[in-house]
């Protein structure tokens, strides 16, 4: 059975990740967004298999990826924590790791930072090859979940590098 990845924030990064994972044929993708119109676009563009505007729908996910603004990552994790499967893995796509790692508790968390993007925004700018050959930094917090997050990003086409939150933030 394919693992389900819930992507919270189906914009450029989340939409591109969804497209890449769906094209790998190894995942089902649930998109979670505030606006139904974003979910309609994401479905039409092949970024998600199904969508929701309700954060509680993370109960379906094996992996949850937060592609939200940095200041929303920790509050969103706190909101979804009661609805996560006991073995669900949570990661993010934020550009800062130290503050997030200091505040995230009670979930299987591995920070991620895909070093890819565009000057364009939104799911209509997403493309399945955005991560192909790009570096994705992962910052282990839960050692039992590192392999799952590594494989997901590799399946999206990224080259994965591990480092500490402090090293990552110093480079960024």
GROMACS .gro file of C-alpha atoms in nm:
model
  172
    1UNK     CA    1   0.000   0.000   0.000
    2UNK     CA    2   0.128   0.347  -0.090
    3UNK     CA    3   0.197   0.584   0.198
    4UNK     CA    4  -0.017   0.896   0.209
    5UNK     CA    5   0.165   1.229   0.220
    6UNK     CA    6  -0.037   1.526   0.345
    7UNK     CA    7   0.102   1.854   0.215
    8UNK     CA    8  -0.015   2.153   0.415
    9UNK     CA    9   0.028   2.456   0.191
   10UNK     CA   10  -0.010   2.359  -0.173
   11UNK     CA   11   0.177   2.647  -0.335
   12UNK     CA   12   0.494   2.641  -0.544
   13UNK     CA   13   0.692   2.412  -0.311
   14UNK     CA   14   0.403   2.199  -0.188
   15UNK     CA   15   0.250   2.169  -0.533
   16UNK     CA   16   0.583   2.077  -0.692
   17UNK     CA   17   0.645   1.817  -0.422
   18UNK     CA   18   0.297   1.673  -0.476
   19UNK     CA   19   0.350   1.651  -0.852
   20UNK     CA   20   0.689   1.483  -0.811
   21UNK     CA   21   0.563   1.231  -0.554
   22UNK     CA   22   0.255   1.146  -0.761
   23UNK     CA   23   0.471   1.099  -1.072
   24UNK     CA   24   0.694   0.858  -0.877
   25UNK     CA   25   0.382   0.637  -0.833
   26UNK     CA   26   0.498   0.559  -0.478
   27UNK     CA   27   0.266   0.791  -0.280
   28UNK     CA   28  -0.091   0.913  -0.247
   29UNK     CA   29  -0.100   1.289  -0.193
   30UNK     CA   30  -0.351   1.477   0.020
   31UNK     CA   31  -0.337   1.853  -0.024
   32UNK     CA   32  -0.452   2.074   0.260
   33UNK     CA   33  -0.513   2.440   0.182
   34UNK     CA   34  -0.726   2.726   0.309
   35UNK     CA   35  -0.904   2.790  -0.021
   36UNK     CA   36  -1.107   2.535  -0.216
   37UNK     CA   37  -0.993   2.708  -0.537
   38UNK     CA   38  -0.630   2.622  -0.455
   39UNK     CA   39  -0.728   2.258  -0.411
   40UNK     CA   40  -0.918   2.258  -0.741
   41UNK     CA   41  -0.610   2.396  -0.917
   42UNK     CA   42  -0.384   2.147  -0.737
   43UNK     CA   43  -0.604   1.856  -0.846
   44UNK     CA   44  -0.626   1.983  -1.205
   45UNK     CA   45  -0.245   2.025  -1.220
   46UNK     CA   46  -0.174   1.678  -1.081
   47UNK     CA   47  -0.031   1.799  -0.751
   48UNK     CA   48  -0.276   1.608  -0.529
   49UNK     CA   49  -0.493   1.299  -0.542
   50UNK     CA   50  -0.747   1.457  -0.308
   51UNK     CA   51  -0.777   1.774  -0.104
   52UNK     CA   52  -0.919   1.923   0.213
   53UNK     CA   53  -0.954   2.258   0.384
   54UNK     CA   54  -0.957   2.088   0.724
   55UNK     CA   55  -0.628   2.034   0.914
   56UNK     CA   56  -0.781   1.745   1.107
   57UNK     CA   57  -0.767   1.538   0.788
   58UNK     CA   58  -0.398   1.473   0.862
   59UNK     CA   59  -0.529   1.164   1.043
   60UNK     CA   60  -0.506   0.994   0.701
   61UNK     CA   61  -0.137   1.070   0.651
   62UNK     CA   62   0.175   0.865   0.707
   63UNK     CA   63   0.393   1.170   0.631
   64UNK     CA   64   0.294   1.534   0.682
   65UNK     CA   65   0.490   1.809   0.504
   66UNK     CA   66   0.438   2.169   0.614
   67UNK     CA   67   0.495   2.408   0.324
   68UNK     CA   68   0.369   2.711   0.510
   69UNK     CA   69   0.539   3.037   0.602
   70UNK     CA   70   0.804   2.979   0.871
   71UNK     CA   71   0.608   3.153   1.146
   72UNK     CA   72   0.315   2.916   1.088
   73UNK     CA   73   0.511   2.589   1.111
   74UNK     CA   74   0.520   2.539   1.489
   75UNK     CA   75   0.161   2.661   1.550
   76UNK     CA   76   0.038   2.430   1.272
   77UNK     CA   77   0.221   2.133   1.422
   78UNK     CA   78   0.056   2.211   1.757
   79UNK     CA   79  -0.286   2.220   1.587
   80UNK     CA   80  -0.243   1.890   1.401
   81UNK     CA   81  -0.067   1.693   1.675
   82UNK     CA   82  -0.389   1.549   1.828
   83UNK     CA   83  -0.499   1.418   1.487
   84UNK     CA   84  -0.177   1.250   1.373
   85UNK     CA   85  -0.141   0.874   1.347
   86UNK     CA   86   0.088   0.750   1.628
   87UNK     CA   87   0.364   0.664   1.380
   88UNK     CA   88   0.316   0.960   1.142
   89UNK     CA   89   0.626   1.154   1.045
   90UNK     CA   90   0.619   1.535   1.025
   91UNK     CA   91   0.860   1.747   0.823
   92UNK     CA   92   0.865   2.097   0.681
   93UNK     CA   93   1.010   2.296   0.394
   94UNK     CA   94   1.116   2.604   0.590
   95UNK     CA   95   1.443   2.789   0.550
   96UNK     CA   96   1.521   2.814   0.923
   97UNK     CA   97   1.569   2.511   1.146
   98UNK     CA   98   1.703   2.604   1.492
   99UNK     CA   99   1.395   2.782   1.623
  100UNK     CA  100   1.164   2.513   1.486
  101UNK     CA  101   1.369   2.228   1.634
  102UNK     CA  102   1.372   2.399   1.974
  103UNK     CA  103   0.993   2.430   1.979
  104UNK     CA  104   0.865   2.108   1.818
  105UNK     CA  105   0.777   1.841   2.074
  106UNK     CA  106   0.553   1.537   2.081
  107UNK     CA  107   0.577   1.436   1.713
  108UNK     CA  108   0.819   1.236   1.497
  109UNK     CA  109   0.985   1.538   1.336
  110UNK     CA  110   1.267   1.578   1.084
  111UNK     CA  111   1.329   1.927   0.951
  112UNK     CA  112   1.373   1.972   0.576
  113UNK     CA  113   1.485   2.257   0.356
  114UNK     CA  114   1.470   2.197  -0.019
  115UNK     CA  115   1.709   2.441  -0.186
  116UNK     CA  116   1.487   2.499  -0.486
  117UNK     CA  117   1.230   2.753  -0.585
  118UNK     CA  118   1.129   3.020  -0.829
  119UNK     CA  119   1.037   3.386  -0.834
  120UNK     CA  120   0.686   3.266  -0.917
  121UNK     CA  121   0.442   3.160  -0.646
  122UNK     CA  122   0.133   2.947  -0.608
  123UNK     CA  123   0.034   2.602  -0.721
  124UNK     CA  124  -0.011   2.722  -1.079
  125UNK     CA  125   0.368   2.772  -1.090
  126UNK     CA  126   0.443   2.424  -0.953
  127UNK     CA  127   0.645   2.182  -1.160
  128UNK     CA  128   0.726   1.818  -1.096
  129UNK     CA  129   1.096   1.861  -1.179
  130UNK     CA  130   1.159   2.150  -0.936
  131UNK     CA  131   1.359   1.928  -0.698
  132UNK     CA  132   1.534   1.717  -0.962
  133UNK     CA  133   1.905   1.745  -0.887
  134UNK     CA  134   1.847   2.010  -0.617
  135UNK     CA  135   1.988   1.971  -0.269
  136UNK     CA  136   1.751   1.915   0.020
  137UNK     CA  137   1.894   1.957   0.368
  138UNK     CA  138   1.741   1.742   0.637
  139UNK     CA  139   1.795   1.809   1.005
  140UNK     CA  140   1.730   1.497   1.211
  141UNK     CA  141   1.536   1.538   1.530
  142UNK     CA  142   1.378   1.192   1.541
  143UNK     CA  143   1.635   0.937   1.423
  144UNK     CA  144   1.367   0.676   1.356
  145UNK     CA  145   1.206   0.903   1.096
  146UNK     CA  146   1.515   1.022   0.903
  147UNK     CA  147   1.504   0.739   0.649
  148UNK     CA  148   1.139   0.805   0.568
  149UNK     CA  149   1.198   1.176   0.504
  150UNK     CA  150   1.521   1.108   0.310
  151UNK     CA  151   1.343   0.861   0.081
  152UNK     CA  152   1.052   1.099   0.019
  153UNK     CA  153   1.282   1.381  -0.094
  154UNK     CA  154   1.492   1.141  -0.303
  155UNK     CA  155   1.174   1.012  -0.467
  156UNK     CA  156   1.096   1.377  -0.551
  157UNK     CA  157   1.436   1.398  -0.725
  158UNK     CA  158   1.642   1.578  -0.461
  159UNK     CA  159   1.993   1.503  -0.342
  160UNK     CA  160   1.968   1.482   0.037
  161UNK     CA  161   2.230   1.615   0.278
  162UNK     CA  162   2.206   1.588   0.658
  163UNK     CA  163   2.333   1.854   0.897
  164UNK     CA  164   2.257   1.999   1.238
  165UNK     CA  165   2.014   2.286   1.278
  166UNK     CA  166   2.298   2.514   1.387
  167UNK     CA  167   2.514   2.431   1.082
  168UNK     CA  168   2.217   2.469   0.847
  169UNK     CA  169   2.118   2.807   0.989
  170UNK     CA  170   2.478   2.932   0.979
  171UNK     CA  171   2.501   2.847   0.608
  172UNK     CA  172   2.162   2.993   0.526
   0.00000   0.00000   0.00000
